[in-house]
Amino acid sequence: MSPSQIIVLATPVFFLLIAIELAIGYKRQRNTYRLADAVSSISLGMLSQTSAVFTRLLRIGIYTALFEHVALWRNDAFWTSLPGWLLALVFYDFCYYWLHRMGHESAVLWAAHAVHHQSQDYNLSTALRQTSSGALLGWIFYVPMALAGVPPLVFAVVALIDLLYQFWVHTEQVGRLGWFDRWFCSPSNHRVHHAVNDAYLDKNYGGVLIVWDRMFGTFKDEDAQEKCVYGTRGLLNSWDPLWANAQVYAGLAHDSWHARSWADKLRVWIKPPGWRPADVAERFPKPAFSMAQMQLYHPPMSRVVQRFALVQFALILTGVAAFLWQADAAPLAHSAVWFAVLLVSQWALGAVMQGRIGMPMALMLQSGALATASSALGLTQWYWLFKPLTMVIALVLVAASAYPSSASSRFNSKTLWLLLAALAGSLAGDVFLMFQGFFIPGLVSFLVAHLFYVALFKSGQAWFPHRGALVATLGVGAAMYAFLWAGGLPPALRAPVAAYVLVIALMAAQAIGRATALRDTPSLLVAIGAGFFMLSDSLLATNRFVMPLPMAQVWVLSTYYAAQALIVGGWLAHQAASPAIAAQATHTAGDRRTPVPRDVAPSVAPGTAARSS
C-alpha cells in the first residue's frame, strides 16, 4: 500500500477528530473554526498530496539513489528490527527539526513552509494545510539518513509516522499536559510555534520530540498571560490555493529582480525571511509589522455560497481520494490531466468564497476542465455531456447577469444580445465538431461567433483603435495560414480557413485595441481571452492539417475554455462596473458639497512580506 493510499484511509479519521474538536468548541463556547478558512486549509492539504505524485522522484527517488550508491553502512536487518525502527524515527525527527528550523531562517525555505502558517485560525484543519513545493529542497536535509544506510522503506514509514503524529497538536482545545510538554511536541508547544507574537516568534520546531528545541536553544513555553496570535506577518488575505503557494516566492522574485547588486540578488533567497537589500527597501518600502495590523481576513459569504462551498468541497474531496488511490498505478500523463481538473476546481472554489467570481462561473470552469479531461482520456460519454454543458452554463451565466436586483444597473441590451449570440455560435460549433464530417458547419458556426465577438468589442469604440495590434494580429494570422498551406491544408478548405483566420485576427485586434483605449482590467481580460482564441484555433488547425500534437485535446480545449471564460468574465465585470462608475461620476458632478470620508480604514490591513524580520 502506497503512502498516498494510507493518507486516503486516514482521511475519515482526520474528519472524525475535526468533528469532535468542533463539537467541543461549541460546547465550551470557544469555537475555533470558520468555514472558508477550514475549507482553504484542507484544500491546500489536498493540493499538497496530489502534487506529491509528481515530486516522488525528489521525495523518494533521490533518497533511494543515494542509499543504493553512497550509503556508508548497510545493515537492513538492524533497521527493520524494533531498535532500528525507533532509532530511525528519532533520526528522522532530528533531521526534520533542522529542516523545520531552516524553513524559518532561510527565505527560500520559508517560501515553501509559509503555506502551513498562513491560517489565522488554529485547529485540526490547520494541520492539513501543507506546502506543495517543500520537496524541491527539503530532501537535502534527509541525506544523512541515506548515508547512514536507513532503507528507503523504513525512511518512508517513519516519515509518515512523524507527519501523522503532528496532526493532533494543532488544537486550542487541549491545554497544558505537564511532563509530556517537556519531552514531546504538544498542542501547547506547537501553539507557540504558530504564533506571530514577538515573544513566540520562530520557536518550538520539533516534530515529535521537543527536546531538540531545548538542546539547541529554540524552546519557548506558552505563557498564559500572552495569548497566541496566529498567521504570518505578511498576511495572505486570500483563499486562492495557487497564490498561497506562490506568495512568498513572488515577493522574493520581485526583490531579487530589482536588486542592483548581483550578490544581493542571491542573498534575497538565502537570508532570513524579511531581509531586503537597502536599495530595494528604499524603492519599494513596506510598513513595519504591527500586531494592530493583524486584522482577521473574513470576506462575507451568503448562505447560498456557504452551501455551494460545502457541496463543492465534498465533491473535490471525493475526487482527490479517487485520484490518490490510483495515482501510483496510473500513467503519469493521465494523472497530470486529472490533477489539472482538481486544481481548476480548487481554485474556482477559493475564488467563489473570496467573492472574485460567482458560482456559475466556477461551474463553467469546472465543466470546461472536465470536458477537456474526458476528451483527452477518451471518456466519450462524459465528453458529450460536459462539452456542450460548459457553453450552456456560459449562456445561463450571461442571461442571469443581465437582470441584477437594481434596475438602474441593467446591462446594455445590444451588447447582451451580441455576447449571447457569440456564445450560441460557439455552442453550435462545439456540437458540430463532436461529429465526424461536420467540420465545415463547425467552422462556419465559429466564424459567425467571432463576427459577433468583433461587433461586441466594437461597442462604444472606434474600429481597430490600435493600428499596431491590427498589423500584428494580421501578421500572425498570415503566418499561421502560410504554415497550414505548406503543411497540407486541403484545397477545398483553403478559402474557408482563410476567411476564418482573417476574422479571428480582426477579433483579436479589436479586443486589444479596446483594451488600449479603456486601460482597465476587464478589457485586458477580454483581450487576453481573444489571444487564447487565436492560440486554440492555431493548435487545432496544426493538429488537424499539419501534424499530430501530443495530448492535442488538452491544449486545444484548455486554451479554448480559457478564452471563453476570460471574455465572459471580463465583459461581465466591465458591464457591472460601468453603472457604478457612471453613478460615481454623477454624484461627484452633481453634489460637490458632499465630502468623501478620508478616515475609513480598509477592511483588511496590509502586512509585511515575511513572517519574521
Coordinates of C-alpha atoms in Angstrom, one line a residue:
M1 CA 0.0 0.0 0.0
S2 CA 1.4 3.4 -1.0
P3 CA 1.7 6.4 1.3
S4 CA -1.0 8.1 -0.7
Q5 CA -3.4 5.3 -0.1
I6 CA -2.6 5.4 3.6
I7 CA -3.5 9.1 3.6
V8 CA -6.8 8.3 1.9
L9 CA -7.6 5.7 4.6
A10 CA -6.6 8.1 7.4
T11 CA -8.8 10.9 6.0
P12 CA -12.0 9.7 7.7
V13 CA -10.1 9.6 11.0
F14 CA -9.0 13.2 10.4
F15 CA -12.5 14.4 9.8
L16 CA -13.9 12.5 12.8
L17 CA -11.3 14.2 15.0
I18 CA -12.2 17.6 13.4
A19 CA -15.9 17.0 14.1
I20 CA -15.1 16.1 17.7
E21 CA -12.9 19.3 18.1
L22 CA -15.7 21.3 16.5
A23 CA -18.3 19.9 18.9
I24 CA -16.1 20.5 21.9
G25 CA -15.5 24.1 20.8
Y26 CA -19.2 24.7 20.5
K27 CA -19.9 23.1 23.9
R28 CA -17.2 25.3 25.5
Q29 CA -18.3 28.3 23.5
R30 CA -14.8 28.6 22.1
N31 CA -15.3 27.6 18.5
T32 CA -12.0 27.9 16.5
Y33 CA -13.4 27.2 13.1
R34 CA -14.5 29.4 10.2
L35 CA -15.9 27.6 7.1
A36 CA -13.9 29.4 4.4
D37 CA -10.6 29.1 6.4
A38 CA -11.1 25.4 7.1
V39 CA -12.0 24.7 3.5
S40 CA -9.0 26.6 2.3
S41 CA -6.6 24.8 4.7
I42 CA -7.9 21.4 3.8
S43 CA -7.9 22.3 0.1
L44 CA -4.2 23.2 0.4
G45 CA -3.6 19.8 2.1
M46 CA -5.3 18.1 -0.8
L47 CA -3.2 20.1 -3.3
S48 CA -0.1 19.1 -1.3
Q49 CA -0.9 15.4 -1.6
T50 CA -1.9 15.5 -5.3
S51 CA 1.1 17.4 -6.3
A52 CA 3.3 15.0 -4.4
V53 CA 2.5 12.4 -7.0
F54 CA 4.8 14.4 -9.4
T55 CA 7.6 15.1 -6.9
R56 CA 8.0 11.4 -6.0
L57 CA 11.5 11.5 -7.6
L58 CA 12.6 14.2 -5.2
R59 CA 11.0 12.7 -2.1
I60 CA 11.9 9.1 -2.6
G61 CA 13.9 8.7 -5.8
I62 CA 16.9 10.8 -4.8
Y63 CA 16.9 9.2 -1.4
T64 CA 16.9 5.7 -2.9
A65 CA 19.7 6.6 -5.3
L66 CA 21.9 7.9 -2.5
F67 CA 21.1 4.9 -0.4
E68 CA 22.0 2.5 -3.2
H69 CA 25.3 4.1 -4.2
V70 CA 26.8 6.1 -1.3
A71 CA 25.4 4.6 1.9
L72 CA 28.3 4.2 4.4
W73 CA 26.8 1.3 6.3
R74 CA 24.3 -1.3 5.1
N75 CA 22.5 -3.4 7.6
D76 CA 18.9 -3.8 6.7
A77 CA 18.3 -6.4 9.3
F78 CA 19.1 -3.9 12.1
W79 CA 17.0 -1.1 10.6
T80 CA 14.0 -3.4 10.4
S81 CA 14.3 -4.5 14.0
L82 CA 12.4 -2.8 16.8
P83 CA 15.5 -0.8 18.0
G84 CA 16.3 0.1 14.4
W85 CA 12.8 1.4 13.7
L86 CA 12.9 3.5 16.9
L87 CA 16.3 4.9 16.1
A88 CA 15.2 5.7 12.5
L89 CA 12.2 7.6 13.9
V90 CA 14.4 9.6 16.2
F91 CA 16.9 10.1 13.4
Y92 CA 14.2 11.4 11.1
D93 CA 12.8 13.7 13.7
F94 CA 16.3 15.2 14.3
C95 CA 16.6 15.9 10.5
Y96 CA 13.1 17.3 10.5
Y97 CA 14.0 19.7 13.3
W98 CA 16.7 21.2 11.1
L99 CA 14.6 21.3 8.0
H100 CA 11.8 23.0 10.0
R101 CA 14.2 25.4 11.7
M102 CA 15.9 26.4 8.4
G103 CA 12.4 26.8 7.0
H104 CA 12.1 29.8 9.3
E105 CA 15.7 31.1 8.9
S106 CA 16.2 31.0 5.2
A107 CA 13.9 32.8 2.8
V108 CA 13.7 30.3 0.0
L109 CA 12.8 27.5 2.5
W110 CA 10.3 29.8 4.2
A111 CA 8.7 30.4 0.8
A112 CA 7.7 26.7 0.9
H113 CA 6.9 26.4 4.5
A114 CA 4.9 29.6 4.9
V115 CA 1.8 27.9 3.5
H116 CA 1.4 25.9 6.7
H117 CA 1.4 29.1 8.8
Q118 CA -0.9 31.3 6.7
S119 CA -4.1 30.4 8.5
Q120 CA -5.2 32.9 11.2
D121 CA -7.1 30.1 12.9
Y122 CA -5.5 27.3 14.8
N123 CA -7.4 24.0 14.7
L124 CA -7.0 20.5 13.3
S125 CA -7.8 21.7 9.8
T126 CA -4.6 23.8 10.0
A127 CA -2.6 20.6 10.4
L128 CA -3.7 19.6 7.0
R129 CA -2.6 22.9 5.4
Q130 CA 0.7 21.8 3.8
T131 CA 3.0 23.1 1.1
S132 CA 3.2 21.8 -2.4
S133 CA 6.8 22.9 -3.0
G134 CA 8.6 21.6 0.1
A135 CA 10.0 18.6 -1.8
L136 CA 12.1 20.9 -4.1
L137 CA 14.8 21.4 -1.4
G138 CA 13.5 19.5 1.6
W139 CA 15.1 16.2 0.5
I140 CA 18.6 17.7 1.2
F141 CA 18.0 17.5 5.0
Y142 CA 17.5 13.8 4.9
V143 CA 20.7 12.9 3.1
P144 CA 22.4 11.9 6.4
M145 CA 19.8 9.1 6.8
A146 CA 20.6 7.7 3.4
L147 CA 24.4 7.9 4.1
A148 CA 23.7 6.0 7.4
G149 CA 22.0 3.3 5.4
V150 CA 18.4 3.7 6.6
P151 CA 16.5 1.7 3.9
P152 CA 14.0 3.7 1.8
L153 CA 11.1 1.7 3.1
V154 CA 12.0 2.4 6.7
F155 CA 12.6 6.1 5.8
A156 CA 9.2 6.4 4.1
V157 CA 7.3 4.7 7.0
V158 CA 9.0 6.9 9.8
A159 CA 8.4 10.0 7.7
L160 CA 4.7 9.1 7.5
I161 CA 4.6 8.4 11.3
D162 CA 6.2 11.8 12.0
L163 CA 3.8 13.6 9.8
L164 CA 0.7 11.8 11.2
Y165 CA 1.8 12.5 14.8
Q166 CA 1.8 16.2 14.2
F167 CA -1.9 16.3 13.2
W168 CA -3.3 16.2 16.8
V169 CA -1.1 19.0 18.2
H170 CA -2.9 21.6 16.1
T171 CA -5.7 22.5 18.5
E172 CA -6.6 25.1 21.1
Q173 CA -8.9 22.7 22.9
V174 CA -6.1 20.7 24.7
G175 CA -4.3 22.6 27.4
R176 CA -1.0 22.0 29.2
L177 CA 0.0 18.4 29.6
G178 CA 2.6 18.6 32.4
W179 CA 5.6 16.2 31.9
F180 CA 4.5 15.4 28.3
D181 CA 5.1 19.1 27.3
R182 CA 8.7 18.8 28.5
W183 CA 9.6 15.9 26.2
F184 CA 7.3 15.9 23.2
C185 CA 5.8 18.3 20.7
S186 CA 2.3 19.0 22.2
P187 CA -0.6 21.3 21.5
S188 CA 0.8 23.9 23.9
N189 CA 4.3 23.8 22.4
H190 CA 3.0 23.9 18.9
R191 CA 0.6 26.8 19.5
V192 CA 3.7 28.8 20.4
H193 CA 5.3 27.8 17.1
H194 CA 2.4 29.1 15.0
A195 CA 2.2 32.4 16.9
V196 CA 3.5 35.7 15.4
N197 CA 3.9 37.4 18.9
D198 CA 7.4 38.8 19.3
A199 CA 7.9 36.5 22.4
Y200 CA 6.9 33.4 20.5
L201 CA 8.3 34.0 17.0
D202 CA 10.4 31.2 15.5
K203 CA 10.3 28.8 18.4
N204 CA 9.5 25.1 19.0
Y205 CA 10.4 23.4 15.8
G206 CA 10.3 19.8 17.0
G207 CA 8.0 17.3 15.1
V208 CA 7.6 14.5 17.6
L209 CA 10.2 15.4 20.2
I210 CA 10.6 18.9 21.7
V211 CA 13.9 18.0 23.3
W212 CA 15.7 19.2 20.2
D213 CA 14.5 22.8 20.9
R214 CA 15.6 22.5 24.5
M215 CA 19.0 21.3 23.3
F216 CA 19.6 24.0 20.6
G217 CA 18.0 27.0 22.4
T218 CA 14.8 27.4 20.4
F219 CA 12.3 26.3 23.1
K220 CA 9.7 28.7 24.4
D221 CA 7.0 27.8 26.9
E222 CA 3.4 29.0 26.3
D223 CA 2.6 32.0 28.6
A224 CA -1.0 32.1 29.9
Q225 CA -0.7 35.9 30.1
E226 CA 0.1 36.3 26.4
K227 CA -2.5 34.8 24.0
C228 CA -1.1 33.4 20.8
V229 CA -2.0 35.3 17.6
Y230 CA -1.8 33.1 14.5
G231 CA -1.0 33.7 10.9
T232 CA 2.1 35.2 9.2
R233 CA 3.5 38.6 9.4
G234 CA 2.9 39.0 5.7
L235 CA -0.9 38.4 5.6
L236 CA -2.1 36.2 2.8
N237 CA -5.6 37.7 2.7
S238 CA -6.8 35.1 0.1
W239 CA -8.4 31.7 -0.3
D240 CA -6.6 31.1 -3.5
P241 CA -4.5 27.9 -3.2
L242 CA -2.2 28.9 -6.0
W243 CA -1.4 32.3 -4.5
A244 CA -1.0 30.7 -1.1
N245 CA 1.9 28.6 -2.5
A246 CA 3.3 31.4 -4.6
Q247 CA 3.0 34.5 -2.4
V248 CA 6.4 34.4 -0.8
Y249 CA 8.2 33.2 -3.9
A250 CA 6.7 36.1 -5.8
G251 CA 7.9 38.6 -3.2
L252 CA 11.4 37.1 -3.3
A253 CA 11.5 37.1 -7.1
H254 CA 10.4 40.8 -7.1
D255 CA 13.1 41.9 -4.7
S256 CA 15.8 39.8 -6.4
W257 CA 14.9 41.2 -9.8
H258 CA 15.0 44.8 -8.6
A259 CA 18.2 44.5 -6.5
R260 CA 21.1 46.3 -8.2
S261 CA 23.9 44.1 -6.8
W262 CA 24.3 40.6 -8.1
A263 CA 25.2 39.4 -4.6
D264 CA 22.0 40.9 -3.2
K265 CA 20.0 39.1 -5.9
L266 CA 21.3 35.9 -4.4
R267 CA 21.2 37.0 -0.8
V268 CA 17.4 37.7 -1.0
W269 CA 16.8 33.9 -1.3
I270 CA 19.3 32.8 1.4
K271 CA 19.0 35.4 4.1
P272 CA 16.3 35.2 6.8
P273 CA 12.7 36.0 5.8
G274 CA 12.1 39.7 5.7
W275 CA 15.6 40.7 4.8
R276 CA 15.7 43.1 1.8
P277 CA 18.6 44.9 0.0
A278 CA 18.7 48.6 1.1
D279 CA 18.1 49.8 -2.5
V280 CA 15.1 47.7 -2.9
A281 CA 13.7 48.6 0.5
E282 CA 14.1 52.3 -0.4
R283 CA 12.4 52.0 -3.8
F284 CA 9.6 49.6 -2.6
P285 CA 9.1 50.4 1.1
K286 CA 6.8 48.2 3.2
P287 CA 5.3 49.1 6.5
A288 CA 6.9 47.7 9.6
F289 CA 4.9 44.8 11.2
S290 CA 2.5 45.7 14.0
M291 CA 0.2 43.4 15.9
A292 CA -2.5 46.0 15.3
Q293 CA -2.4 45.2 11.6
M294 CA -3.3 41.5 12.3
Q295 CA -6.9 42.0 11.3
L296 CA -8.9 38.9 10.6
Y297 CA -9.4 38.1 6.9
H298 CA -13.0 37.2 6.7
P299 CA -14.8 38.2 3.5
P300 CA -18.6 37.7 3.8
M301 CA -20.3 34.6 2.4
S302 CA -24.0 34.3 1.9
R303 CA -25.9 31.2 3.0
V304 CA -26.2 30.1 -0.6
V305 CA -22.4 30.4 -1.1
Q306 CA -21.7 28.5 2.1
R307 CA -23.9 25.6 0.9
F308 CA -22.3 25.7 -2.5
A309 CA -18.8 25.6 -0.9
L310 CA -19.7 22.6 1.3
V311 CA -21.1 20.7 -1.7
Q312 CA -18.1 21.6 -3.9
F313 CA -15.7 20.7 -1.1
A314 CA -17.3 17.3 -0.7
L315 CA -17.1 16.6 -4.4
I316 CA -13.5 17.8 -4.7
L317 CA -12.5 15.7 -1.6
T318 CA -14.0 12.6 -3.3
G319 CA -12.2 13.4 -6.5
V320 CA -8.9 13.8 -4.6
A321 CA -9.4 10.5 -2.8
A322 CA -10.1 8.7 -6.1
F323 CA -7.0 10.4 -7.6
L324 CA -4.7 9.4 -4.8
W325 CA -5.9 5.8 -4.6
Q326 CA -4.9 5.0 -8.2
A327 CA -2.2 7.6 -8.9
D328 CA 0.7 5.3 -8.4
A329 CA -0.6 2.8 -10.9
A330 CA -1.9 5.3 -13.5
P331 CA 0.2 6.7 -16.4
L332 CA 1.8 10.0 -15.4
A333 CA 0.1 11.8 -18.3
H334 CA -3.3 10.7 -17.1
S335 CA -2.5 11.7 -13.6
A336 CA -1.4 15.1 -14.9
V337 CA -4.8 15.6 -16.6
W338 CA -6.8 14.8 -13.6
F339 CA -4.5 16.8 -11.4
A340 CA -5.3 19.8 -13.6
V341 CA -9.0 19.2 -13.2
L342 CA -8.8 19.1 -9.4
L343 CA -6.6 22.2 -9.4
V344 CA -9.1 24.2 -11.5
S345 CA -11.9 23.1 -9.2
Q346 CA -10.0 24.1 -6.1
W347 CA -9.0 27.4 -7.5
A348 CA -12.6 28.1 -8.6
L349 CA -14.0 27.2 -5.1
G350 CA -11.5 29.5 -3.4
A351 CA -12.4 32.3 -5.8
V352 CA -16.1 31.9 -5.1
M353 CA -15.6 32.0 -1.3
Q354 CA -13.5 35.1 -1.8
G355 CA -16.1 36.8 -4.0
R356 CA -13.8 37.0 -7.0
I357 CA -16.1 35.0 -9.2
G358 CA -19.7 33.8 -9.0
M359 CA -21.0 30.3 -8.6
P360 CA -22.0 29.9 -12.3
M361 CA -18.5 31.0 -13.5
A362 CA -17.0 28.4 -11.1
L363 CA -19.3 25.7 -12.7
M364 CA -18.3 26.8 -16.2
L365 CA -14.6 26.5 -15.4
Q366 CA -15.1 23.1 -13.8
S367 CA -17.3 21.8 -16.6
G368 CA -14.7 23.0 -19.1
A369 CA -11.9 21.2 -17.2
L370 CA -14.0 18.0 -17.2
A371 CA -14.7 18.3 -20.9
T372 CA -11.0 18.7 -21.6
A373 CA -10.1 15.7 -19.4
S374 CA -12.8 13.4 -20.8
S375 CA -11.8 14.3 -24.4
A376 CA -8.1 13.8 -23.8
L377 CA -8.6 10.4 -22.0
G378 CA -11.2 9.1 -24.4
L379 CA -14.2 9.1 -22.0
T380 CA -16.6 9.8 -24.8
Q381 CA -19.9 9.8 -22.9
W382 CA -18.6 12.3 -20.3
Y383 CA -17.2 14.4 -23.1
W384 CA -20.5 14.5 -24.9
L385 CA -22.0 15.8 -21.6
F386 CA -19.5 18.3 -20.4
K387 CA -18.5 19.9 -23.7
P388 CA -22.0 21.4 -24.6
L389 CA -22.8 21.8 -20.9
T390 CA -19.9 24.3 -20.5
M391 CA -21.3 26.7 -23.1
V392 CA -24.8 26.2 -21.8
I393 CA -23.6 27.3 -18.4
A394 CA -21.9 30.3 -20.0
L395 CA -25.2 31.3 -21.7
V396 CA -27.1 31.0 -18.4
L397 CA -24.5 33.0 -16.6
V398 CA -24.7 35.9 -19.1
A399 CA -28.5 35.8 -19.2
A400 CA -28.8 35.7 -15.4
S401 CA -26.2 38.5 -15.0
A402 CA -28.4 40.8 -17.2
Y403 CA -31.0 41.1 -14.5
P404 CA -29.5 42.2 -11.2
S405 CA -31.7 43.4 -8.4
S406 CA -31.1 47.0 -9.1
A407 CA -32.9 48.1 -12.3
S408 CA -30.5 51.0 -12.8
S409 CA -27.7 48.5 -13.2
R410 CA -29.2 46.6 -16.1
F411 CA -26.7 45.8 -18.9
N412 CA -26.8 47.4 -22.3
S413 CA -29.3 45.2 -24.3
K414 CA -27.3 45.4 -27.5
T415 CA -24.1 44.1 -26.0
L416 CA -26.1 41.5 -24.1
W417 CA -27.5 40.0 -27.3
L418 CA -24.2 40.2 -29.1
L419 CA -22.5 38.2 -26.3
L420 CA -25.3 35.7 -26.2
A421 CA -25.2 35.3 -29.9
A422 CA -21.4 34.8 -29.8
L423 CA -21.7 32.1 -27.1
A424 CA -24.6 30.4 -29.0
G425 CA -22.5 30.3 -32.1
S426 CA -19.7 28.8 -30.1
L427 CA -22.1 26.2 -28.7
A428 CA -23.2 25.3 -32.2
G429 CA -19.6 25.0 -33.3
D430 CA -18.8 22.7 -30.3
V431 CA -21.7 20.4 -31.1
F432 CA -20.8 20.2 -34.8
L433 CA -17.2 19.4 -34.2
M434 CA -18.2 16.5 -31.9
F435 CA -19.4 14.6 -35.0
Q436 CA -17.4 13.3 -37.9
G437 CA -18.0 15.0 -41.2
F438 CA -19.3 18.3 -39.7
F439 CA -16.0 20.2 -39.7
I440 CA -17.3 22.8 -42.2
P441 CA -20.6 23.6 -40.3
G442 CA -18.5 23.8 -37.1
L443 CA -16.1 26.2 -38.8
V444 CA -18.9 28.3 -40.1
S445 CA -20.5 28.4 -36.6
F446 CA -17.3 29.6 -35.0
L447 CA -16.8 32.1 -37.9
V448 CA -20.3 33.6 -37.1
A449 CA -19.5 33.5 -33.3
H450 CA -16.2 35.5 -33.9
L451 CA -18.1 38.1 -36.1
F452 CA -20.5 38.6 -33.1
Y453 CA -17.4 39.0 -30.9
V454 CA -16.0 41.6 -33.2
A455 CA -19.2 43.6 -33.1
L456 CA -19.3 43.2 -29.3
F457 CA -15.8 44.5 -28.9
K458 CA -16.6 47.4 -31.2
S459 CA -19.4 48.6 -28.9
G460 CA -18.5 52.2 -27.8
Q461 CA -15.1 52.1 -29.5
A462 CA -13.6 53.0 -32.9
W463 CA -12.8 50.3 -35.4
F464 CA -9.3 48.9 -34.5
P465 CA -8.1 51.8 -32.4
H466 CA -4.6 50.3 -32.1
R467 CA -3.1 50.0 -35.6
G468 CA -0.1 48.2 -34.2
A469 CA -2.3 45.5 -32.8
L470 CA -4.1 45.2 -36.1
V471 CA -0.9 44.8 -38.0
A472 CA 0.5 42.3 -35.5
T473 CA -2.6 40.1 -35.4
L474 CA -3.0 40.1 -39.2
G475 CA 0.7 39.2 -39.4
V476 CA 0.3 36.3 -37.0
G477 CA -2.8 35.1 -38.9
A478 CA -1.0 35.3 -42.3
A479 CA 2.0 33.4 -40.9
M480 CA -0.3 30.7 -39.5
Y481 CA -2.2 30.4 -42.7
A482 CA 1.1 30.0 -44.7
F483 CA 2.2 27.3 -42.2
L484 CA -1.1 25.4 -42.7
W485 CA -0.9 25.8 -46.5
A486 CA 2.7 24.4 -46.5
G487 CA 1.7 21.7 -44.1
G488 CA -1.0 20.2 -46.4
L489 CA -4.2 22.2 -46.0
P490 CA -6.8 20.6 -48.3
P491 CA -7.6 22.8 -51.4
A492 CA -11.3 22.7 -50.6
L493 CA -10.7 24.2 -47.2
R494 CA -8.2 27.0 -48.2
A495 CA -10.9 29.7 -48.8
P496 CA -13.0 28.9 -45.6
V497 CA -9.9 28.7 -43.5
A498 CA -8.5 31.9 -44.9
A499 CA -11.8 33.7 -44.0
Y500 CA -11.7 32.2 -40.6
V501 CA -8.1 33.2 -39.9
L502 CA -8.9 36.8 -41.1
V503 CA -12.0 37.1 -38.8
I504 CA -10.3 35.8 -35.7
A505 CA -7.3 38.1 -36.3
L506 CA -9.7 41.0 -36.6
M507 CA -11.4 39.9 -33.4
A508 CA -8.2 39.8 -31.5
A509 CA -7.1 43.2 -33.0
Q510 CA -10.4 44.8 -31.9
A511 CA -10.2 43.3 -28.4
I512 CA -6.6 44.5 -28.0
G513 CA -7.4 48.0 -29.3
R514 CA -10.4 48.2 -26.9
A515 CA -8.0 47.3 -24.0
T516 CA -5.5 50.0 -25.0
A517 CA -8.3 52.6 -25.2
L518 CA -10.1 51.7 -21.9
R519 CA -6.9 50.7 -19.9
D520 CA -8.8 48.7 -17.3
T521 CA -8.6 45.1 -16.0
P522 CA -11.9 43.8 -17.5
S523 CA -10.9 44.9 -21.0
L524 CA -7.4 43.4 -20.5
L525 CA -9.0 40.1 -19.6
V526 CA -11.1 40.2 -22.8
A527 CA -8.0 40.9 -24.9
I528 CA -6.1 38.0 -23.3
G529 CA -9.1 35.8 -24.0
A530 CA -9.1 36.8 -27.6
G531 CA -5.4 35.9 -27.7
F532 CA -6.2 32.5 -26.3
F533 CA -8.8 32.0 -29.0
M534 CA -6.1 32.5 -31.7
L535 CA -3.8 30.1 -29.9
S536 CA -6.5 27.5 -29.5
D537 CA -7.5 27.7 -33.2
S538 CA -3.9 27.5 -34.2
L539 CA -3.3 24.4 -32.2
L540 CA -6.5 22.8 -33.6
A541 CA -5.5 23.5 -37.2
T542 CA -1.9 22.3 -36.7
N543 CA -3.1 19.1 -35.2
R544 CA -5.7 18.5 -37.9
F545 CA -3.8 19.6 -41.0
V546 CA -0.1 19.6 -40.3
M547 CA 1.0 17.1 -37.7
P548 CA -0.5 15.3 -34.6
L549 CA 0.3 17.1 -31.4
P550 CA 0.8 15.1 -28.2
M551 CA -2.2 15.4 -25.9
A552 CA -3.7 17.7 -28.5
Q553 CA -7.1 17.9 -26.9
V554 CA -5.7 19.1 -23.7
W555 CA -4.0 22.1 -25.3
V556 CA -6.8 22.9 -27.8
L557 CA -9.7 22.7 -25.3
S558 CA -7.9 24.2 -22.3
T559 CA -7.0 27.3 -24.3
Y560 CA -10.5 27.4 -25.8
Y561 CA -12.2 27.4 -22.4
A562 CA -9.7 29.8 -21.0
A563 CA -10.6 32.2 -23.9
Q564 CA -14.4 31.9 -23.3
A565 CA -14.1 32.3 -19.5
L566 CA -11.8 35.3 -19.8
I567 CA -14.1 37.0 -22.4
V568 CA -17.3 36.3 -20.5
G569 CA -15.8 37.2 -17.1
G570 CA -14.1 40.3 -18.4
W571 CA -17.1 41.6 -20.2
L572 CA -19.5 41.0 -17.3
A573 CA -17.1 42.7 -15.0
H574 CA -16.9 45.7 -17.3
Q575 CA -20.7 45.9 -17.6
A576 CA -21.1 45.6 -13.8
A577 CA -18.6 48.3 -13.2
S578 CA -20.0 50.8 -15.8
P579 CA -23.2 51.8 -13.8
A580 CA -21.1 52.2 -10.7
I581 CA -18.6 54.4 -12.5
A582 CA -21.4 56.4 -14.0
A583 CA -23.2 56.8 -10.7
Q584 CA -20.0 58.0 -9.0
A585 CA -19.3 60.5 -11.8
T586 CA -22.9 61.8 -11.5
H587 CA -22.6 62.1 -7.7
T588 CA -19.2 63.9 -8.0
A589 CA -20.6 66.4 -10.6
G590 CA -24.0 66.9 -9.0
D591 CA -23.1 67.3 -5.4
R592 CA -19.6 68.5 -4.8
R593 CA -20.5 69.6 -1.3
T594 CA -20.6 66.0 -0.1
P595 CA -17.2 65.2 1.3
V596 CA -15.6 61.8 0.8
P597 CA -14.5 60.4 4.2
R598 CA -10.8 60.0 4.4
D599 CA -10.6 58.2 7.7
V600 CA -12.3 55.0 6.6
A601 CA -9.9 52.1 7.3
P602 CA -9.6 49.3 4.8
S603 CA -11.3 46.1 5.7
V604 CA -8.0 44.2 5.6
A605 CA -4.8 45.7 6.8
P606 CA -1.6 45.3 4.8
G607 CA 1.2 43.1 6.1
T608 CA 4.9 42.7 5.5
A609 CA 6.4 40.3 3.1
A610 CA 7.5 37.6 5.5
R611 CA 6.7 36.1 8.8
S612 CA 9.9 37.2 10.6
S613 CA 12.0 40.2 10.0

